[in-house]
């Protein structure tokens, strides 16, 4: 009954491969995100989707392509993996702002991607 | 865009002492400031938050203060315990997309170590 679940938990792959990470939330939230946490623990937003619509697309290489089939799912596909892509990727969700009021993010458990 | 600075990057205190983590932000439009705790190998989890119309908020041993004029906010943990050892992140949230979405920017994290 995990609120935000992402799979796989660990992903080890070679340079040049293509891989996907899946995320699902059962909180009924409208907005979903992908964050990247590097080895120094910095948390950087990559993408956010509001009810399947792309809202935030930070300066992320085109090799990263998010897909949101419905508002409960946000997947991340990565083409031609590079060594520098090694990080922990967190999916998160939150309710849409209501009358200017913002709400906290709920994070998934993360996917540790290691590119060799 | 928003820039959040966080200090110190590491903090070591003895059990029972207080710990203070400070953050500054740059975008005066930010109006929601959550704090997250991340234990080793786990996901970030919300521990307390504060909105821009409030100057201080307390929850048991944890308190946050916000100075909107100076764009400063701080986390105070009293009577620290070994289980408080973790990485703490401040964050600033700003409405975007005509108020239908928001963008959360994290500080660089503080590694708190509580020693016996």
mmCIF file with all atom_site columns, C-alpha atoms in Angstrom:
data_model
loop_
_atom_site.group_PDB
_atom_site.id
_atom_site.type_symbol
_atom_site.label_atom_id
_atom_site.label_alt_id
_atom_site.label_comp_id
_atom_site.label_asym_id
_atom_site.label_entity_id
_atom_site.label_seq_id
_atom_site.pdbx_PDB_ins_code
_atom_site.Cartn_x
_atom_site.Cartn_y
_atom_site.Cartn_z
_atom_site.occupancy
_atom_site.B_iso_or_equiv
_atom_site.pdbx_formal_charge
_atom_site.auth_seq_id
_atom_site.auth_comp_id
_atom_site.auth_asym_id
_atom_site.auth_atom_id
_atom_site.pdbx_PDB_model_num
ATOM 1   C CA . UNK A 1 1   ? 0.000  0.000  0.000   1.00 0.00 ? 1   UNK A CA 1
ATOM 2   C CA . UNK A 1 2   ? 2.973  2.295  -0.642  1.00 0.00 ? 2   UNK A CA 1
ATOM 3   C CA . UNK A 1 3   ? 1.726  5.761  -1.620  1.00 0.00 ? 3   UNK A CA 1
ATOM 4   C CA . UNK A 1 4   ? 4.380  6.447  -4.279  1.00 0.00 ? 4   UNK A CA 1
ATOM 5   C CA . UNK A 1 5   ? 6.027  3.346  -5.661  1.00 0.00 ? 5   UNK A CA 1
ATOM 6   C CA . UNK A 1 6   ? 8.788  3.180  -8.214  1.00 0.00 ? 6   UNK A CA 1
ATOM 7   C CA . UNK A 1 7   ? 10.505 0.249  -9.868  1.00 0.00 ? 7   UNK A CA 1
ATOM 8   C CA . UNK A 1 8   ? 13.108 -1.014 -10.048 1.00 0.00 ? 8   UNK A CA 1
ATOM 9   C CA . UNK A 1 9   ? 14.851 -0.203 -6.779  1.00 0.00 ? 9   UNK A CA 1
ATOM 10  C CA . UNK A 1 10  ? 18.276 -0.899 -8.272  1.00 0.00 ? 10  UNK A CA 1
ATOM 11  C CA . UNK A 1 11  ? 19.346 -0.714 -11.894 1.00 0.00 ? 11  UNK A CA 1
ATOM 12  C CA . UNK A 1 12  ? 22.842 -1.631 -13.062 1.00 0.00 ? 12  UNK A CA 1
ATOM 13  C CA . UNK A 1 13  ? 23.540 -1.297 -16.759 1.00 0.00 ? 13  UNK A CA 1
ATOM 14  C CA . UNK A 1 14  ? 26.268 -0.582 -19.264 1.00 0.00 ? 14  UNK A CA 1
ATOM 15  C CA . UNK A 1 15  ? 26.964 2.635  -21.110 1.00 0.00 ? 15  UNK A CA 1
ATOM 16  C CA . UNK A 1 16  ? 24.952 3.046  -24.258 1.00 0.00 ? 16  UNK A CA 1
ATOM 17  C CA . UNK A 1 17  ? 21.972 0.997  -23.088 1.00 0.00 ? 17  UNK A CA 1
ATOM 18  C CA . UNK A 1 18  ? 18.387 2.258  -22.844 1.00 0.00 ? 18  UNK A CA 1
ATOM 19  C CA . UNK A 1 19  ? 16.449 1.818  -19.601 1.00 0.00 ? 19  UNK A CA 1
ATOM 20  C CA . UNK A 1 20  ? 13.152 2.810  -18.015 1.00 0.00 ? 20  UNK A CA 1
ATOM 21  C CA . UNK A 1 21  ? 12.025 3.568  -14.480 1.00 0.00 ? 21  UNK A CA 1
ATOM 22  C CA . UNK A 1 22  ? 8.350  3.357  -13.593 1.00 0.00 ? 22  UNK A CA 1
ATOM 23  C CA . UNK A 1 23  ? 6.418  5.325  -10.998 1.00 0.00 ? 23  UNK A CA 1
ATOM 24  C CA . UNK A 1 24  ? 2.884  5.061  -9.713  1.00 0.00 ? 24  UNK A CA 1
ATOM 25  C CA . UNK A 1 25  ? 1.044  6.974  -6.987  1.00 0.00 ? 25  UNK A CA 1
ATOM 26  C CA . UNK A 1 26  ? -2.230 6.024  -5.297  1.00 0.00 ? 26  UNK A CA 1
ATOM 27  C CA . UNK A 1 27  ? -2.729 9.316  -3.460  1.00 0.00 ? 27  UNK A CA 1
ATOM 28  C CA . UNK A 1 28  ? -4.990 10.859 -6.065  1.00 0.00 ? 28  UNK A CA 1
ATOM 29  C CA . UNK A 1 29  ? -2.491 13.686 -6.631  1.00 0.00 ? 29  UNK A CA 1
ATOM 30  C CA . UNK A 1 30  ? -2.578 15.723 -9.818  1.00 0.00 ? 30  UNK A CA 1
ATOM 31  C CA . UNK A 1 31  ? 1.138  16.450 -10.046 1.00 0.00 ? 31  UNK A CA 1
ATOM 32  C CA . UNK A 1 32  ? 4.098  14.094 -10.382 1.00 0.00 ? 32  UNK A CA 1
ATOM 33  C CA . UNK A 1 33  ? 7.814  14.789 -10.519 1.00 0.00 ? 33  UNK A CA 1
ATOM 34  C CA . UNK A 1 34  ? 11.188 13.264 -11.234 1.00 0.00 ? 34  UNK A CA 1
ATOM 35  C CA . UNK A 1 35  ? 14.128 14.392 -9.121  1.00 0.00 ? 35  UNK A CA 1
ATOM 36  C CA . UNK A 1 36  ? 17.775 13.371 -9.501  1.00 0.00 ? 36  UNK A CA 1
ATOM 37  C CA . UNK A 1 37  ? 20.008 13.006 -6.439  1.00 0.00 ? 37  UNK A CA 1
ATOM 38  C CA . UNK A 1 38  ? 23.701 12.858 -7.251  1.00 0.00 ? 38  UNK A CA 1
ATOM 39  C CA . UNK A 1 39  ? 26.576 11.496 -5.197  1.00 0.00 ? 39  UNK A CA 1
ATOM 40  C CA . UNK A 1 40  ? 26.817 14.768 -3.247  1.00 0.00 ? 40  UNK A CA 1
ATOM 41  C CA . UNK A 1 41  ? 23.159 14.366 -2.246  1.00 0.00 ? 41  UNK A CA 1
ATOM 42  C CA . UNK A 1 42  ? 21.965 17.389 -4.255  1.00 0.00 ? 42  UNK A CA 1
ATOM 43  C CA . UNK A 1 43  ? 18.285 17.041 -5.166  1.00 0.00 ? 43  UNK A CA 1
ATOM 44  C CA . UNK A 1 44  ? 17.517 18.567 -8.552  1.00 0.00 ? 44  UNK A CA 1
ATOM 45  C CA . UNK A 1 45  ? 14.150 18.649 -10.262 1.00 0.00 ? 45  UNK A CA 1
ATOM 46  C CA . UNK A 1 46  ? 14.084 17.185 -13.742 1.00 0.00 ? 46  UNK A CA 1
ATOM 47  C CA . UNK A 1 47  ? 10.431 17.129 -14.794 1.00 0.00 ? 47  UNK A CA 1
ATOM 48  C CA . UNK A 1 48  ? 6.964  17.718 -13.461 1.00 0.00 ? 48  UNK A CA 1
ATOM 49  C CA . UNK A 1 49  ? 3.609  16.749 -14.931 1.00 0.00 ? 49  UNK A CA 1
ATOM 50  C CA . UNK A 1 50  ? 0.192  18.120 -14.022 1.00 0.00 ? 50  UNK A CA 1
ATOM 51  C CA . UNK A 1 51  ? -2.544 15.671 -14.973 1.00 0.00 ? 51  UNK A CA 1
ATOM 52  C CA . UNK A 1 52  ? -0.491 14.301 -17.883 1.00 0.00 ? 52  UNK A CA 1
ATOM 53  C CA . UNK A 1 53  ? 0.654  17.747 -19.042 1.00 0.00 ? 53  UNK A CA 1
ATOM 54  C CA . UNK A 1 54  ? 4.378  18.588 -18.936 1.00 0.00 ? 54  UNK A CA 1
ATOM 55  C CA . UNK A 1 55  ? 4.874  21.623 -16.685 1.00 0.00 ? 55  UNK A CA 1
ATOM 56  C CA . UNK A 1 56  ? 8.566  21.667 -15.805 1.00 0.00 ? 56  UNK A CA 1
ATOM 57  C CA . UNK A 1 57  ? 11.351 20.499 -18.062 1.00 0.00 ? 57  UNK A CA 1
ATOM 58  C CA . UNK A 1 58  ? 14.673 21.546 -16.601 1.00 0.00 ? 58  UNK A CA 1
ATOM 59  C CA . UNK A 1 59  ? 17.904 21.559 -18.585 1.00 0.00 ? 59  UNK A CA 1
ATOM 60  C CA . UNK A 1 60  ? 17.912 17.801 -18.935 1.00 0.00 ? 60  UNK A CA 1
ATOM 61  C CA . UNK A 1 61  ? 19.516 16.061 -21.963 1.00 0.00 ? 61  UNK A CA 1
ATOM 62  C CA . UNK A 1 62  ? 17.096 14.908 -24.649 1.00 0.00 ? 62  UNK A CA 1
ATOM 63  C CA . UNK A 1 63  ? 18.139 11.352 -23.822 1.00 0.00 ? 63  UNK A CA 1
ATOM 64  C CA . UNK A 1 64  ? 15.742 11.616 -20.869 1.00 0.00 ? 64  UNK A CA 1
ATOM 65  C CA . UNK A 1 65  ? 12.095 11.339 -21.865 1.00 0.00 ? 65  UNK A CA 1
ATOM 66  C CA . UNK A 1 66  ? 9.265  11.268 -19.327 1.00 0.00 ? 66  UNK A CA 1
ATOM 67  C CA . UNK A 1 67  ? 5.907  9.774  -20.180 1.00 0.00 ? 67  UNK A CA 1
ATOM 68  C CA . UNK A 1 68  ? 2.670  10.129 -18.254 1.00 0.00 ? 68  UNK A CA 1
ATOM 69  C CA . UNK A 1 69  ? -0.049 7.754  -19.525 1.00 0.00 ? 69  UNK A CA 1
ATOM 70  C CA . UNK A 1 70  ? -2.424 8.987  -16.806 1.00 0.00 ? 70  UNK A CA 1
ATOM 71  C CA . UNK A 1 71  ? -2.179 11.210 -13.756 1.00 0.00 ? 71  UNK A CA 1
ATOM 72  C CA . UNK A 1 72  ? -1.273 8.286  -11.483 1.00 0.00 ? 72  UNK A CA 1
ATOM 73  C CA . UNK A 1 73  ? 1.763  7.220  -13.519 1.00 0.00 ? 73  UNK A CA 1
ATOM 74  C CA . UNK A 1 74  ? 4.954  8.947  -14.588 1.00 0.00 ? 74  UNK A CA 1
ATOM 75  C CA . UNK A 1 75  ? 7.692  6.888  -16.221 1.00 0.00 ? 75  UNK A CA 1
ATOM 76  C CA . UNK A 1 76  ? 11.213 7.926  -17.130 1.00 0.00 ? 76  UNK A CA 1
ATOM 77  C CA . UNK A 1 77  ? 12.996 6.518  -20.149 1.00 0.00 ? 77  UNK A CA 1
ATOM 78  C CA . UNK A 1 78  ? 16.701 7.108  -20.612 1.00 0.00 ? 78  UNK A CA 1
ATOM 79  C CA . UNK A 1 79  ? 18.449 6.485  -23.933 1.00 0.00 ? 79  UNK A CA 1
ATOM 80  C CA . UNK A 1 80  ? 22.140 5.925  -24.538 1.00 0.00 ? 80  UNK A CA 1
ATOM 81  C CA . UNK A 1 81  ? 23.073 5.862  -20.864 1.00 0.00 ? 81  UNK A CA 1
ATOM 82  C CA . UNK A 1 82  ? 26.277 7.613  -19.812 1.00 0.00 ? 82  UNK A CA 1
ATOM 83  C CA . UNK A 1 83  ? 28.483 7.243  -16.727 1.00 0.00 ? 83  UNK A CA 1
ATOM 84  C CA . UNK A 1 84  ? 27.307 10.642 -15.476 1.00 0.00 ? 84  UNK A CA 1
ATOM 85  C CA . UNK A 1 85  ? 23.721 9.403  -15.343 1.00 0.00 ? 85  UNK A CA 1
ATOM 86  C CA . UNK A 1 86  ? 24.588 7.302  -12.295 1.00 0.00 ? 86  UNK A CA 1
ATOM 87  C CA . UNK A 1 87  ? 22.486 8.685  -9.439  1.00 0.00 ? 87  UNK A CA 1
ATOM 88  C CA . UNK A 1 88  ? 19.398 7.992  -7.381  1.00 0.00 ? 88  UNK A CA 1
ATOM 89  C CA . UNK A 1 89  ? 16.213 8.999  -9.187  1.00 0.00 ? 89  UNK A CA 1
ATOM 90  C CA . UNK A 1 90  ? 13.218 9.887  -7.045  1.00 0.00 ? 90  UNK A CA 1
ATOM 91  C CA . UNK A 1 91  ? 9.652  10.062 -8.202  1.00 0.00 ? 91  UNK A CA 1
ATOM 92  C CA . UNK A 1 92  ? 7.325  12.289 -6.167  1.00 0.00 ? 92  UNK A CA 1
ATOM 93  C CA . UNK A 1 93  ? 3.761  13.525 -6.220  1.00 0.00 ? 93  UNK A CA 1
ATOM 94  C CA . UNK A 1 94  ? 1.766  16.353 -4.691  1.00 0.00 ? 94  UNK A CA 1
ATOM 95  C CA . UNK A 1 95  ? -1.713 17.821 -4.892  1.00 0.00 ? 95  UNK A CA 1
ATOM 96  C CA . UNK A 1 96  ? -2.258 20.689 -7.306  1.00 0.00 ? 96  UNK A CA 1
ATOM 97  C CA . UNK A 1 97  ? -2.077 24.135 -5.630  1.00 0.00 ? 97  UNK A CA 1
ATOM 98  C CA . UNK A 1 98  ? -5.497 25.192 -4.310  1.00 0.00 ? 98  UNK A CA 1
ATOM 99  C CA . UNK A 1 99  ? -6.175 28.923 -4.020  1.00 0.00 ? 99  UNK A CA 1
ATOM 100 C CA . UNK A 1 100 ? -2.458 29.566 -3.862  1.00 0.00 ? 100 UNK A CA 1
ATOM 101 C CA . UNK A 1 101 ? -1.827 27.027 -1.099  1.00 0.00 ? 101 UNK A CA 1
ATOM 102 C CA . UNK A 1 102 ? 1.049  24.657 -1.723  1.00 0.00 ? 102 UNK A CA 1
ATOM 103 C CA . UNK A 1 103 ? 1.452  21.143 -0.345  1.00 0.00 ? 103 UNK A CA 1
ATOM 104 C CA . UNK A 1 104 ? 4.467  18.935 0.401   1.00 0.00 ? 104 UNK A CA 1
ATOM 105 C CA . UNK A 1 105 ? 5.887  16.374 -1.956  1.00 0.00 ? 105 UNK A CA 1
ATOM 106 C CA . UNK A 1 106 ? 5.545  12.674 -1.248  1.00 0.00 ? 106 UNK A CA 1
ATOM 107 C CA . UNK A 1 107 ? 8.583  10.766 -2.471  1.00 0.00 ? 107 UNK A CA 1
ATOM 108 C CA . UNK A 1 108 ? 8.978  7.245  -3.725  1.00 0.00 ? 108 UNK A CA 1
ATOM 109 C CA . UNK A 1 109 ? 11.797 5.079  -2.361  1.00 0.00 ? 109 UNK A CA 1
ATOM 110 C CA . UNK A 1 110 ? 14.139 5.919  -5.199  1.00 0.00 ? 110 UNK A CA 1
ATOM 111 C CA . UNK A 1 111 ? 15.859 3.998  -7.975  1.00 0.00 ? 111 UNK A CA 1
ATOM 112 C CA . UNK A 1 112 ? 19.626 3.706  -7.702  1.00 0.00 ? 112 UNK A CA 1
ATOM 113 C CA . UNK A 1 113 ? 20.983 3.723  -11.251 1.00 0.00 ? 113 UNK A CA 1
ATOM 114 C CA . UNK A 1 114 ? 24.562 2.609  -11.784 1.00 0.00 ? 114 UNK A CA 1
ATOM 115 C CA . UNK A 1 115 ? 26.046 2.921  -15.258 1.00 0.00 ? 115 UNK A CA 1
ATOM 116 C CA . UNK A 1 116 ? 29.264 0.969  -15.844 1.00 0.00 ? 116 UNK A CA 1
ATOM 117 C CA . UNK B 2 1   ? 14.862 31.137 -10.960 1.00 0.00 ? 1   UNK B CA 1
ATOM 118 C CA . UNK B 2 2   ? 14.923 30.332 -7.267  1.00 0.00 ? 2   UNK B CA 1
ATOM 119 C CA . UNK B 2 3   ? 18.239 29.673 -5.522  1.00 0.00 ? 3   UNK B CA 1
ATOM 120 C CA . UNK B 2 4   ? 18.345 28.171 -2.039  1.00 0.00 ? 4   UNK B CA 1
ATOM 121 C CA . UNK B 2 5   ? 21.521 28.196 0.018   1.00 0.00 ? 5   UNK B CA 1
ATOM 122 C CA . UNK B 2 6   ? 21.870 26.015 3.098   1.00 0.00 ? 6   UNK B CA 1
ATOM 123 C CA . UNK B 2 7   ? 24.417 26.046 5.918   1.00 0.00 ? 7   UNK B CA 1
ATOM 124 C CA . UNK B 2 8   ? 26.224 24.292 7.413   1.00 0.00 ? 8   UNK B CA 1
ATOM 125 C CA . UNK B 2 9   ? 26.881 21.359 5.118   1.00 0.00 ? 9   UNK B CA 1
ATOM 126 C CA . UNK B 2 10  ? 27.815 19.170 8.096   1.00 0.00 ? 10  UNK B CA 1
ATOM 127 C CA . UNK B 2 11  ? 26.915 19.539 11.743  1.00 0.00 ? 11  UNK B CA 1
ATOM 128 C CA . UNK B 2 12  ? 28.002 17.410 14.673  1.00 0.00 ? 12  UNK B CA 1
ATOM 129 C CA . UNK B 2 13  ? 26.340 17.818 18.061  1.00 0.00 ? 13  UNK B CA 1
ATOM 130 C CA . UNK B 2 14  ? 26.275 15.862 21.267  1.00 0.00 ? 14  UNK B CA 1
ATOM 131 C CA . UNK B 2 15  ? 23.117 14.113 22.309  1.00 0.00 ? 15  UNK B CA 1
ATOM 132 C CA . UNK B 2 16  ? 20.866 16.518 24.162  1.00 0.00 ? 16  UNK B CA 1
ATOM 133 C CA . UNK B 2 17  ? 22.295 19.636 22.534  1.00 0.00 ? 17  UNK B CA 1
ATOM 134 C CA . UNK B 2 18  ? 20.430 21.793 20.016  1.00 0.00 ? 18  UNK B CA 1
ATOM 135 C CA . UNK B 2 19  ? 21.050 21.912 16.279  1.00 0.00 ? 19  UNK B CA 1
ATOM 136 C CA . UNK B 2 20  ? 20.318 24.834 13.975  1.00 0.00 ? 20  UNK B CA 1
ATOM 137 C CA . UNK B 2 21  ? 20.308 24.760 10.172  1.00 0.00 ? 21  UNK B CA 1
ATOM 138 C CA . UNK B 2 22  ? 19.942 27.966 8.193   1.00 0.00 ? 22  UNK B CA 1
ATOM 139 C CA . UNK B 2 23  ? 18.715 28.641 4.678   1.00 0.00 ? 23  UNK B CA 1
ATOM 140 C CA . UNK B 2 24  ? 18.333 31.654 2.443   1.00 0.00 ? 24  UNK B CA 1
ATOM 141 C CA . UNK B 2 25  ? 16.302 31.959 -0.737  1.00 0.00 ? 25  UNK B CA 1
ATOM 142 C CA . UNK B 2 26  ? 16.348 34.423 -3.583  1.00 0.00 ? 26  UNK B CA 1
ATOM 143 C CA . UNK B 2 27  ? 12.830 34.556 -5.060  1.00 0.00 ? 27  UNK B CA 1
ATOM 144 C CA . UNK B 2 28  ? 10.487 36.774 -3.045  1.00 0.00 ? 28  UNK B CA 1
ATOM 145 C CA . UNK B 2 29  ? 7.548  34.984 -4.706  1.00 0.00 ? 29  UNK B CA 1
ATOM 146 C CA . UNK B 2 30  ? 8.346  31.756 -2.815  1.00 0.00 ? 30  UNK B CA 1
ATOM 147 C CA . UNK B 2 31  ? 5.669  31.234 -0.187  1.00 0.00 ? 31  UNK B CA 1
ATOM 148 C CA . UNK B 2 32  ? 5.998  27.682 1.137   1.00 0.00 ? 32  UNK B CA 1
ATOM 149 C CA . UNK B 2 33  ? 9.037  26.284 2.924   1.00 0.00 ? 33  UNK B CA 1
ATOM 150 C CA . UNK B 2 34  ? 9.134  22.572 3.779   1.00 0.00 ? 34  UNK B CA 1
ATOM 151 C CA . UNK B 2 35  ? 11.951 20.736 5.530   1.00 0.00 ? 35  UNK B CA 1
ATOM 152 C CA . UNK B 2 36  ? 12.812 17.147 4.672   1.00 0.00 ? 36  UNK B CA 1
ATOM 153 C CA . UNK B 2 37  ? 14.821 14.538 6.555   1.00 0.00 ? 37  UNK B CA 1
ATOM 154 C CA . UNK B 2 38  ? 16.613 11.839 4.607   1.00 0.00 ? 38  UNK B CA 1
ATOM 155 C CA . UNK B 2 39  ? 18.066 8.862  6.448   1.00 0.00 ? 39  UNK B CA 1
ATOM 156 C CA . UNK B 2 40  ? 20.786 6.817  4.803   1.00 0.00 ? 40  UNK B CA 1
ATOM 157 C CA . UNK B 2 41  ? 19.449 4.906  1.817   1.00 0.00 ? 41  UNK B CA 1
ATOM 158 C CA . UNK B 2 42  ? 15.921 6.186  2.335   1.00 0.00 ? 42  UNK B CA 1
ATOM 159 C CA . UNK B 2 43  ? 13.644 8.714  0.668   1.00 0.00 ? 43  UNK B CA 1
ATOM 160 C CA . UNK B 2 44  ? 13.304 12.328 1.829   1.00 0.00 ? 44  UNK B CA 1
ATOM 161 C CA . UNK B 2 45  ? 10.411 12.708 4.256   1.00 0.00 ? 45  UNK B CA 1
ATOM 162 C CA . UNK B 2 46  ? 8.674  15.888 5.352   1.00 0.00 ? 46  UNK B CA 1
ATOM 163 C CA . UNK B 2 47  ? 9.292  16.774 8.994   1.00 0.00 ? 47  UNK B CA 1
ATOM 164 C CA . UNK B 2 48  ? 7.842  20.279 9.209   1.00 0.00 ? 48  UNK B CA 1
ATOM 165 C CA . UNK B 2 49  ? 6.797  23.130 6.939   1.00 0.00 ? 49  UNK B CA 1
ATOM 166 C CA . UNK B 2 50  ? 5.971  26.818 7.192   1.00 0.00 ? 50  UNK B CA 1
ATOM 167 C CA . UNK B 2 51  ? 3.995  29.188 5.005   1.00 0.00 ? 51  UNK B CA 1
ATOM 168 C CA . UNK B 2 52  ? 4.913  32.755 4.214   1.00 0.00 ? 52  UNK B CA 1
ATOM 169 C CA . UNK B 2 53  ? 2.191  34.270 6.392   1.00 0.00 ? 53  UNK B CA 1
ATOM 170 C CA . UNK B 2 54  ? 3.655  32.638 9.510   1.00 0.00 ? 54  UNK B CA 1
ATOM 171 C CA . UNK B 2 55  ? 6.861  33.594 11.311  1.00 0.00 ? 55  UNK B CA 1
ATOM 172 C CA . UNK B 2 56  ? 7.356  30.517 13.457  1.00 0.00 ? 56  UNK B CA 1
ATOM 173 C CA . UNK B 2 57  ? 6.017  26.998 13.829  1.00 0.00 ? 57  UNK B CA 1
ATOM 174 C CA . UNK B 2 58  ? 6.816  24.327 16.382  1.00 0.00 ? 58  UNK B CA 1
ATOM 175 C CA . UNK B 2 59  ? 6.203  20.594 16.559  1.00 0.00 ? 59  UNK B CA 1
ATOM 176 C CA . UNK B 2 60  ? 7.578  18.972 19.710  1.00 0.00 ? 60  UNK B CA 1
ATOM 177 C CA . UNK B 2 61  ? 11.395 19.191 19.467  1.00 0.00 ? 61  UNK B CA 1
ATOM 178 C CA . UNK B 2 62  ? 11.402 20.765 16.011  1.00 0.00 ? 62  UNK B CA 1
ATOM 179 C CA . UNK B 2 63  ? 10.756 24.399 15.180  1.00 0.00 ? 63  UNK B CA 1
ATOM 180 C CA . UNK B 2 64  ? 11.076 26.516 12.062  1.00 0.00 ? 64  UNK B CA 1
ATOM 181 C CA . UNK B 2 65  ? 11.369 30.280 11.777  1.00 0.00 ? 65  UNK B CA 1
ATOM 182 C CA . UNK B 2 66  ? 10.870 32.418 8.694   1.00 0.00 ? 66  UNK B CA 1
ATOM 183 C CA . UNK B 2 67  ? 11.996 35.981 8.039   1.00 0.00 ? 67  UNK B CA 1
ATOM 184 C CA . UNK B 2 68  ? 10.387 36.982 4.741   1.00 0.00 ? 68  UNK B CA 1
ATOM 185 C CA . UNK B 2 69  ? 12.021 40.382 4.646   1.00 0.00 ? 69  UNK B CA 1
ATOM 186 C CA . UNK B 2 70  ? 15.512 38.923 4.888   1.00 0.00 ? 70  UNK B CA 1
ATOM 187 C CA . UNK B 2 71  ? 14.556 35.777 2.941   1.00 0.00 ? 71  UNK B CA 1
ATOM 188 C CA . UNK B 2 72  ? 15.924 33.564 5.722   1.00 0.00 ? 72  UNK B CA 1
ATOM 189 C CA . UNK B 2 73  ? 14.451 30.466 7.289   1.00 0.00 ? 73  UNK B CA 1
ATOM 190 C CA . UNK B 2 74  ? 15.866 28.116 9.882   1.00 0.00 ? 74  UNK B CA 1
ATOM 191 C CA . UNK B 2 75  ? 15.304 24.699 11.422  1.00 0.00 ? 75  UNK B CA 1
ATOM 192 C CA . UNK B 2 76  ? 15.862 24.227 15.147  1.00 0.00 ? 76  UNK B CA 1
ATOM 193 C CA . UNK B 2 77  ? 16.067 20.792 16.751  1.00 0.00 ? 77  UNK B CA 1
ATOM 194 C CA . UNK B 2 78  ? 16.231 20.712 20.549  1.00 0.00 ? 78  UNK B CA 1
ATOM 195 C CA . UNK B 2 79  ? 17.285 17.832 22.807  1.00 0.00 ? 79  UNK B CA 1
ATOM 196 C CA . UNK B 2 80  ? 18.838 15.990 19.894  1.00 0.00 ? 80  UNK B CA 1
ATOM 197 C CA . UNK B 2 81  ? 18.841 12.194 19.871  1.00 0.00 ? 81  UNK B CA 1
ATOM 198 C CA . UNK B 2 82  ? 20.946 9.709  17.878  1.00 0.00 ? 82  UNK B CA 1
ATOM 199 C CA . UNK B 2 83  ? 17.928 8.968  15.661  1.00 0.00 ? 83  UNK B CA 1
ATOM 200 C CA . UNK B 2 84  ? 17.990 12.603 14.522  1.00 0.00 ? 84  UNK B CA 1
ATOM 201 C CA . UNK B 2 85  ? 21.184 11.778 12.598  1.00 0.00 ? 85  UNK B CA 1
ATOM 202 C CA . UNK B 2 86  ? 20.362 12.212 8.907   1.00 0.00 ? 86  UNK B CA 1
ATOM 203 C CA . UNK B 2 87  ? 20.649 14.657 6.021   1.00 0.00 ? 87  UNK B CA 1
ATOM 204 C CA . UNK B 2 88  ? 18.246 17.587 6.293   1.00 0.00 ? 88  UNK B CA 1
ATOM 205 C CA . UNK B 2 89  ? 17.055 19.599 3.304   1.00 0.00 ? 89  UNK B CA 1
ATOM 206 C CA . UNK B 2 90  ? 15.345 22.953 3.299   1.00 0.00 ? 90  UNK B CA 1
ATOM 207 C CA . UNK B 2 91  ? 13.282 23.910 0.272   1.00 0.00 ? 91  UNK B CA 1
ATOM 208 C CA . UNK B 2 92  ? 11.418 26.869 -1.180  1.00 0.00 ? 92  UNK B CA 1
ATOM 209 C CA . UNK B 2 93  ? 8.284  26.458 -3.258  1.00 0.00 ? 93  UNK B CA 1
ATOM 210 C CA . UNK B 2 94  ? 7.001  28.947 -5.797  1.00 0.00 ? 94  UNK B CA 1
ATOM 211 C CA . UNK B 2 95  ? 3.764  29.051 -7.760  1.00 0.00 ? 95  UNK B CA 1
ATOM 212 C CA . UNK B 2 96  ? 4.217  28.820 -11.526 1.00 0.00 ? 96  UNK B CA 1
ATOM 213 C CA . UNK B 2 97  ? 2.066  28.356 -14.611 1.00 0.00 ? 97  UNK B CA 1
ATOM 214 C CA . UNK B 2 98  ? -0.461 31.007 -13.471 1.00 0.00 ? 98  UNK B CA 1
ATOM 215 C CA . UNK B 2 99  ? -0.819 29.309 -10.106 1.00 0.00 ? 99  UNK B CA 1
ATOM 216 C CA . UNK B 2 100 ? -1.768 25.860 -11.391 1.00 0.00 ? 100 UNK B CA 1
ATOM 217 C CA . UNK B 2 101 ? 1.569  24.294 -10.486 1.00 0.00 ? 101 UNK B CA 1
ATOM 218 C CA . UNK B 2 102 ? 4.615  24.923 -8.338  1.00 0.00 ? 102 UNK B CA 1
ATOM 219 C CA . UNK B 2 103 ? 8.353  24.454 -8.439  1.00 0.00 ? 103 UNK B CA 1
ATOM 220 C CA . UNK B 2 104 ? 10.184 23.244 -5.331  1.00 0.00 ? 104 UNK B CA 1
ATOM 221 C CA . UNK B 2 105 ? 13.870 24.116 -5.088  1.00 0.00 ? 105 UNK B CA 1
ATOM 222 C CA . UNK B 2 106 ? 15.985 22.299 -2.517  1.00 0.00 ? 106 UNK B CA 1
ATOM 223 C CA . UNK B 2 107 ? 18.943 23.512 -0.511  1.00 0.00 ? 107 UNK B CA 1
ATOM 224 C CA . UNK B 2 108 ? 22.186 21.561 -0.709  1.00 0.00 ? 108 UNK B CA 1
ATOM 225 C CA . UNK B 2 109 ? 21.550 19.565 2.461   1.00 0.00 ? 109 UNK B CA 1
ATOM 226 C CA . UNK B 2 110 ? 23.047 19.382 5.968   1.00 0.00 ? 110 UNK B CA 1
ATOM 227 C CA . UNK B 2 111 ? 24.444 16.156 7.301   1.00 0.00 ? 111 UNK B CA 1
ATOM 228 C CA . UNK B 2 112 ? 23.611 16.102 11.025  1.00 0.00 ? 112 UNK B CA 1
ATOM 229 C CA . UNK B 2 113 ? 25.491 13.701 13.263  1.00 0.00 ? 113 UNK B CA 1
ATOM 230 C CA . UNK B 2 114 ? 24.325 13.304 16.847  1.00 0.00 ? 114 UNK B CA 1
ATOM 231 C CA . UNK B 2 115 ? 26.978 11.684 18.985  1.00 0.00 ? 115 UNK B CA 1
ATOM 232 C CA . UNK B 2 116 ? 26.503 9.955  22.321  1.00 0.00 ? 116 UNK B CA 1
#
